[in-house]
Amino acid sequence: MILVGTGGYSYEDWKGIFYPEKVDKKEMLSLYAREFSFTEINSSYYRMPNRFMFYHMQAKTPPGFQFVVKAYHTLTHEREDTRKDFQDFKAALTPLIETGKFGCVLAQFPSSFRLNDENIDYLKEFRRCMEDIPVVVEFRHQEWINENTFELLEENNLGYVCVDEPLFKTLVPPTVRATSPIGYVRFHGRNYQKWWQHEEAHERYDYLYSEDELKEWAPRIAKLAERTTKTFVSMNNHYRGQAVINGRMIREILQRMGLPVQ
């Protein structure tokens, strides 16, 4: 099964584009879930989530809808004294797990998370602390993209996040691999001019993919889906609803190929 969604859903600049102009922010998720089958929760990176939050979020979505929850920043960026944070983070996921609406944890590591023995050990520790909770890993430095890394992920049942982003020397190239039962693809856009130099964070993701650019990925996604039980395709080029436009486009492309897409 292939699920198509976007990197977040609660954006003010989607009003009048995807949502009604005067929509109440509390109504966004239920409206979003009418069209897409999953979403990434980004707020969980900035502040520790809790059960109450996810209980009410899942109640706004239909059966089968999936939430991918970004790991809290201390777990991926600071990586020190994380024992209690791991416990609190896992406890918060309970309502999603109990209702069958939990997709996986997205562990997005920074570009400063380089390939070395200490960080390899931390990935193993991350897996141990998460116990049997599904986890996918996104690297931000190309050093990690090698066979040893893929073997490490497979051995620890960690999914690899395939990415589409500018082809700068240190960034991760568009490499497709399945290292767990969960496949994952994130489209960040190809905004070369604003990737490193921008005033606002959202400028990095100001990019609209063409149909031809998305078609390049269609056979790769199909290949990934063949090797996994569930594959998430996330559009993170969220500026002014461009993720919605491209989400609809990639879904239609995959459907035309006869693939099982939600």
PDB file of C-alpha atoms in Angstrom, residues 24-200:
ATOM      1  CA  ASP A  24     -10.930  27.703  11.964  1.00  0.00           C
ATOM      2  CA  LYS A  25      -7.513  26.145  12.596  1.00  0.00           C
ATOM      3  CA  LYS A  26      -9.228  23.419  14.646  1.00  0.00           C
ATOM      4  CA  GLU A  27     -11.068  22.278  11.506  1.00  0.00           C
ATOM      5  CA  MET A  28      -7.997  21.927   9.303  1.00  0.00           C
ATOM      6  CA  LEU A  29      -7.155  18.311  10.157  1.00  0.00           C
ATOM      7  CA  SER A  30     -10.644  16.964   9.502  1.00  0.00           C
ATOM      8  CA  LEU A  31     -10.736  18.808   6.164  1.00  0.00           C
ATOM      9  CA  TYR A  32      -7.259  17.605   5.269  1.00  0.00           C
ATOM     10  CA  ALA A  33      -8.156  13.983   6.049  1.00  0.00           C
ATOM     11  CA  ARG A  34     -10.959  14.051   3.480  1.00  0.00           C
ATOM     12  CA  GLU A  35      -8.351  14.057   0.727  1.00  0.00           C
ATOM     13  CA  PHE A  36      -5.079  12.631   2.054  1.00  0.00           C
ATOM     14  CA  SER A  37      -4.439   9.348   3.856  1.00  0.00           C
ATOM     15  CA  PHE A  38      -1.650  10.464   6.205  1.00  0.00           C
ATOM     16  CA  THR A  39       0.205  13.471   7.491  1.00  0.00           C
ATOM     17  CA  GLU A  40       3.474  14.184   9.231  1.00  0.00           C
ATOM     18  CA  ILE A  41       3.243  15.832  12.627  1.00  0.00           C
ATOM     19  CA  ASN A  42       6.014  18.420  12.857  1.00  0.00           C
ATOM     20  CA  SER A  43       5.015  20.080  16.138  1.00  0.00           C
ATOM     21  CA  SER A  44       6.268  17.021  18.038  1.00  0.00           C
ATOM     22  CA  TYR A  45       9.808  18.036  17.094  1.00  0.00           C
ATOM     23  CA  TYR A  46       9.515  21.444  18.741  1.00  0.00           C
ATOM     24  CA  ARG A  47       7.606  20.475  21.885  1.00  0.00           C
ATOM     25  CA  MET A  48       7.051  17.168  23.613  1.00  0.00           C
ATOM     26  CA  PRO A  49       3.671  15.739  22.553  1.00  0.00           C
ATOM     27  CA  ASN A  50       1.214  14.155  24.969  1.00  0.00           C
ATOM     28  CA  ARG A  51      -1.611  11.611  24.864  1.00  0.00           C
ATOM     29  CA  PHE A  52      -4.284  14.273  25.131  1.00  0.00           C
ATOM     30  CA  MET A  53      -3.019  15.962  21.970  1.00  0.00           C
ATOM     31  CA  PHE A  54      -2.970  12.784  19.884  1.00  0.00           C
ATOM     32  CA  TYR A  55      -6.269  11.495  21.279  1.00  0.00           C
ATOM     33  CA  HIS A  56      -8.062  14.569  19.995  1.00  0.00           C
ATOM     34  CA  MET A  57      -6.168  14.631  16.714  1.00  0.00           C
ATOM     35  CA  GLN A  58      -6.988  11.053  15.814  1.00  0.00           C
ATOM     36  CA  ALA A  59     -10.664  11.660  16.632  1.00  0.00           C
ATOM     37  CA  LYS A  60     -10.800  14.151  13.752  1.00  0.00           C
ATOM     38  CA  THR A  61      -9.731  11.590  11.163  1.00  0.00           C
ATOM     39  CA  PRO A  62     -11.463   8.576   9.546  1.00  0.00           C
ATOM     40  CA  PRO A  63     -10.539   4.918  10.168  1.00  0.00           C
ATOM     41  CA  GLY A  64      -7.266   3.979   8.532  1.00  0.00           C
ATOM     42  CA  PHE A  65      -5.817   7.484   8.509  1.00  0.00           C
ATOM     43  CA  GLN A  66      -2.148   7.450   9.529  1.00  0.00           C
ATOM     44  CA  PHE A  67       0.034   9.824  11.531  1.00  0.00           C
ATOM     45  CA  VAL A  68       3.793   9.957  11.119  1.00  0.00           C
ATOM     46  CA  VAL A  69       5.259  11.652  14.185  1.00  0.00           C
ATOM     47  CA  LYS A  70       8.547  13.508  13.987  1.00  0.00           C
ATOM     48  CA  ALA A  71      10.855  12.662  16.899  1.00  0.00           C
ATOM     49  CA  TYR A  72      11.286  15.299  19.604  1.00  0.00           C
ATOM     50  CA  HIS A  73      14.414  17.396  19.005  1.00  0.00           C
ATOM     51  CA  THR A  74      16.348  16.133  22.043  1.00  0.00           C
ATOM     52  CA  LEU A  75      16.186  12.616  20.592  1.00  0.00           C
ATOM     53  CA  THR A  76      17.738  13.518  17.242  1.00  0.00           C
ATOM     54  CA  HIS A  77      19.651  16.749  17.716  1.00  0.00           C
ATOM     55  CA  GLU A  78      20.871  17.103  21.315  1.00  0.00           C
ATOM     56  CA  ARG A  79      21.043  13.358  22.046  1.00  0.00           C
ATOM     57  CA  GLU A  80      22.029  13.747  25.705  1.00  0.00           C
ATOM     58  CA  ASP A  81      20.153  12.629  28.829  1.00  0.00           C
ATOM     59  CA  THR A  82      17.271  11.384  26.706  1.00  0.00           C
ATOM     60  CA  ARG A  83      15.974   8.535  28.865  1.00  0.00           C
ATOM     61  CA  LYS A  84      12.931  10.390  30.214  1.00  0.00           C
ATOM     62  CA  ASP A  85      12.249  12.036  26.857  1.00  0.00           C
ATOM     63  CA  PHE A  86      12.111   8.659  25.145  1.00  0.00           C
ATOM     64  CA  GLN A  87       9.649   7.431  27.777  1.00  0.00           C
ATOM     65  CA  ASP A  88       7.438  10.516  27.498  1.00  0.00           C
ATOM     66  CA  PHE A  89       7.526  10.473  23.723  1.00  0.00           C
ATOM     67  CA  LYS A  90       6.518   6.828  23.492  1.00  0.00           C
ATOM     68  CA  ALA A  91       3.721   7.287  26.031  1.00  0.00           C
ATOM     69  CA  ALA A  92       2.267  10.105  23.921  1.00  0.00           C
ATOM     70  CA  LEU A  93       1.845   7.760  20.940  1.00  0.00           C
ATOM     71  CA  THR A  94      -0.570   5.456  22.797  1.00  0.00           C
ATOM     72  CA  PRO A  95      -3.859   6.877  21.386  1.00  0.00           C
ATOM     73  CA  LEU A  96      -2.560   6.570  17.824  1.00  0.00           C
ATOM     74  CA  ILE A  97      -1.347   3.011  18.344  1.00  0.00           C
ATOM     75  CA  GLU A  98      -4.558   1.908  20.063  1.00  0.00           C
ATOM     76  CA  THR A  99      -6.723   3.239  17.236  1.00  0.00           C
ATOM     77  CA  GLY A 100      -4.542   1.801  14.457  1.00  0.00           C
ATOM     78  CA  LYS A 101      -3.645   5.268  13.210  1.00  0.00           C
ATOM     79  CA  PHE A 102       0.067   5.274  13.992  1.00  0.00           C
ATOM     80  CA  GLY A 103       2.335   5.072  10.964  1.00  0.00           C
ATOM     81  CA  CYS A 104       5.844   5.445  12.359  1.00  0.00           C
ATOM     82  CA  VAL A 105       8.288   7.781  14.046  1.00  0.00           C
ATOM     83  CA  LEU A 106      10.292   9.998  11.710  1.00  0.00           C
ATOM     84  CA  ALA A 107      13.785  10.491  13.129  1.00  0.00           C
ATOM     85  CA  GLN A 108      15.249  13.360  11.133  1.00  0.00           C
ATOM     86  CA  PHE A 109      18.885  13.871  12.077  1.00  0.00           C
ATOM     87  CA  PRO A 110      20.732  17.144  11.348  1.00  0.00           C
ATOM     88  CA  SER A 111      23.534  17.593   8.825  1.00  0.00           C
ATOM     89  CA  SER A 112      25.944  17.742  11.771  1.00  0.00           C
ATOM     90  CA  PHE A 113      25.073  14.106  12.534  1.00  0.00           C
ATOM     91  CA  ARG A 114      28.035  12.672  10.648  1.00  0.00           C
ATOM     92  CA  LEU A 115      29.077   9.104   9.982  1.00  0.00           C
ATOM     93  CA  ASN A 116      31.229   7.925  12.909  1.00  0.00           C
ATOM     94  CA  ASP A 117      31.268   5.167  15.509  1.00  0.00           C
ATOM     95  CA  GLU A 118      29.599   7.297  18.171  1.00  0.00           C
ATOM     96  CA  ASN A 119      26.637   8.102  15.957  1.00  0.00           C
ATOM     97  CA  ILE A 120      26.362   4.533  14.726  1.00  0.00           C
ATOM     98  CA  ASP A 121      26.068   3.482  18.340  1.00  0.00           C
ATOM     99  CA  TYR A 122      23.449   6.151  18.910  1.00  0.00           C
ATOM    100  CA  LEU A 123      21.297   4.782  16.096  1.00  0.00           C
ATOM    101  CA  LYS A 124      21.402   1.399  17.797  1.00  0.00           C
ATOM    102  CA  GLU A 125      20.509   3.052  21.101  1.00  0.00           C
ATOM    103  CA  PHE A 126      17.653   4.916  19.439  1.00  0.00           C
ATOM    104  CA  ARG A 127      16.268   1.618  18.192  1.00  0.00           C
ATOM    105  CA  ARG A 128      16.615   0.005  21.624  1.00  0.00           C
ATOM    106  CA  CYS A 129      14.899   2.900  23.386  1.00  0.00           C
ATOM    107  CA  MET A 130      11.998   2.909  20.926  1.00  0.00           C
ATOM    108  CA  GLU A 131      11.506  -0.818  21.530  1.00  0.00           C
ATOM    109  CA  ASP A 132       9.116  -2.241  18.907  1.00  0.00           C
ATOM    110  CA  ILE A 133       7.798   1.110  17.671  1.00  0.00           C
ATOM    111  CA  PRO A 134       8.311   1.521  13.891  1.00  0.00           C
ATOM    112  CA  VAL A 135      10.980   4.102  13.073  1.00  0.00           C
ATOM    113  CA  VAL A 136      12.289   5.590   9.834  1.00  0.00           C
ATOM    114  CA  VAL A 137      15.542   7.557   9.670  1.00  0.00           C
ATOM    115  CA  GLU A 138      16.329  10.590   7.546  1.00  0.00           C
ATOM    116  CA  PHE A 139      19.961  11.580   7.169  1.00  0.00           C
ATOM    117  CA  ARG A 140      21.004  15.069   6.135  1.00  0.00           C
ATOM    118  CA  HIS A 141      24.601  14.269   5.180  1.00  0.00           C
ATOM    119  CA  GLN A 142      25.660  12.158   2.217  1.00  0.00           C
ATOM    120  CA  GLU A 143      28.404  10.370   4.213  1.00  0.00           C
ATOM    121  CA  TRP A 144      25.750   7.945   5.434  1.00  0.00           C
ATOM    122  CA  ILE A 145      24.732   6.766   1.985  1.00  0.00           C
ATOM    123  CA  ASN A 146      26.605   3.498   1.621  1.00  0.00           C
ATOM    124  CA  GLU A 147      26.003  -0.235   1.908  1.00  0.00           C
ATOM    125  CA  ASN A 148      27.249  -0.421   5.487  1.00  0.00           C
ATOM    126  CA  THR A 149      24.616   2.082   6.559  1.00  0.00           C
ATOM    127  CA  PHE A 150      21.844   0.195   4.799  1.00  0.00           C
ATOM    128  CA  GLU A 151      22.970  -3.024   6.475  1.00  0.00           C
ATOM    129  CA  LEU A 152      22.995  -1.218   9.829  1.00  0.00           C
ATOM    130  CA  LEU A 153      19.431  -0.019   9.283  1.00  0.00           C
ATOM    131  CA  GLU A 154      18.255  -3.475   8.203  1.00  0.00           C
ATOM    132  CA  GLU A 155      19.866  -5.162  11.204  1.00  0.00           C
ATOM    133  CA  ASN A 156      18.118  -2.721  13.544  1.00  0.00           C
ATOM    134  CA  ASN A 157      14.766  -2.664  11.722  1.00  0.00           C
ATOM    135  CA  LEU A 158      15.064   1.031  10.923  1.00  0.00           C
ATOM    136  CA  GLY A 159      13.488   2.298   7.712  1.00  0.00           C
ATOM    137  CA  TYR A 160      15.492   4.471   5.347  1.00  0.00           C
ATOM    138  CA  VAL A 161      13.944   7.771   4.250  1.00  0.00           C
ATOM    139  CA  CYS A 162      14.548   8.391   0.553  1.00  0.00           C
ATOM    140  CA  VAL A 163      14.699  12.099  -0.271  1.00  0.00           C
ATOM    141  CA  ASP A 164      14.424  14.446  -3.205  1.00  0.00           C
ATOM    142  CA  GLU A 165      16.263  17.689  -2.567  1.00  0.00           C
ATOM    143  CA  PRO A 166      18.920  19.884  -4.220  1.00  0.00           C
ATOM    144  CA  LEU A 167      21.997  17.983  -5.370  1.00  0.00           C
ATOM    145  CA  PHE A 168      24.528  19.850  -3.281  1.00  0.00           C
ATOM    146  CA  LYS A 169      27.770  18.025  -2.460  1.00  0.00           C
ATOM    147  CA  THR A 170      26.974  17.297   1.199  1.00  0.00           C
ATOM    148  CA  LEU A 171      23.258  16.579   0.829  1.00  0.00           C
ATOM    149  CA  VAL A 172      21.748  13.148   0.378  1.00  0.00           C
ATOM    150  CA  PRO A 173      21.291  12.048  -3.255  1.00  0.00           C
ATOM    151  CA  PRO A 174      18.017  10.472  -4.478  1.00  0.00           C
ATOM    152  CA  THR A 175      18.828   6.941  -3.361  1.00  0.00           C
ATOM    153  CA  VAL A 176      16.002   4.407  -3.042  1.00  0.00           C
ATOM    154  CA  ARG A 177      16.333   1.553  -0.563  1.00  0.00           C
ATOM    155  CA  ALA A 178      14.016  -0.522   1.588  1.00  0.00           C
ATOM    156  CA  THR A 179      15.588  -1.413   4.937  1.00  0.00           C
ATOM    157  CA  SER A 180      12.443  -2.248   6.921  1.00  0.00           C
ATOM    158  CA  PRO A 181       8.783  -3.135   6.217  1.00  0.00           C
ATOM    159  CA  ILE A 182       8.129   0.607   5.911  1.00  0.00           C
ATOM    160  CA  GLY A 183       9.169   2.518   2.803  1.00  0.00           C
ATOM    161  CA  TYR A 184       9.434   6.294   2.927  1.00  0.00           C
ATOM    162  CA  VAL A 185       9.980   9.087   0.405  1.00  0.00           C
ATOM    163  CA  ARG A 186      10.123  12.806   1.247  1.00  0.00           C
ATOM    164  CA  PHE A 187      10.030  15.516  -1.409  1.00  0.00           C
ATOM    165  CA  HIS A 188      11.704  18.658  -0.070  1.00  0.00           C
ATOM    166  CA  GLY A 189      11.803  20.580  -3.341  1.00  0.00           C
ATOM    167  CA  ARG A 190      14.748  21.651  -5.463  1.00  0.00           C
ATOM    168  CA  ASN A 191      15.104  25.299  -4.493  1.00  0.00           C
ATOM    169  CA  TYR A 192      18.843  25.679  -4.970  1.00  0.00           C
ATOM    170  CA  GLN A 193      18.860  29.456  -4.459  1.00  0.00           C
ATOM    171  CA  LYS A 194      17.093  29.444  -1.099  1.00  0.00           C
ATOM    172  CA  TRP A 195      18.284  26.157   0.406  1.00  0.00           C
ATOM    173  CA  TRP A 196      21.206  27.596   2.349  1.00  0.00           C
ATOM    174  CA  GLN A 197      20.439  31.319   2.192  1.00  0.00           C
ATOM    175  CA  HIS A 198      16.974  32.390   3.316  1.00  0.00           C
ATOM    176  CA  GLU A 199      15.399  34.776   5.762  1.00  0.00           C
ATOM    177  CA  GLU A 200      12.479  32.507   6.681  1.00  0.00           C
TER     178      GLU A 200
END
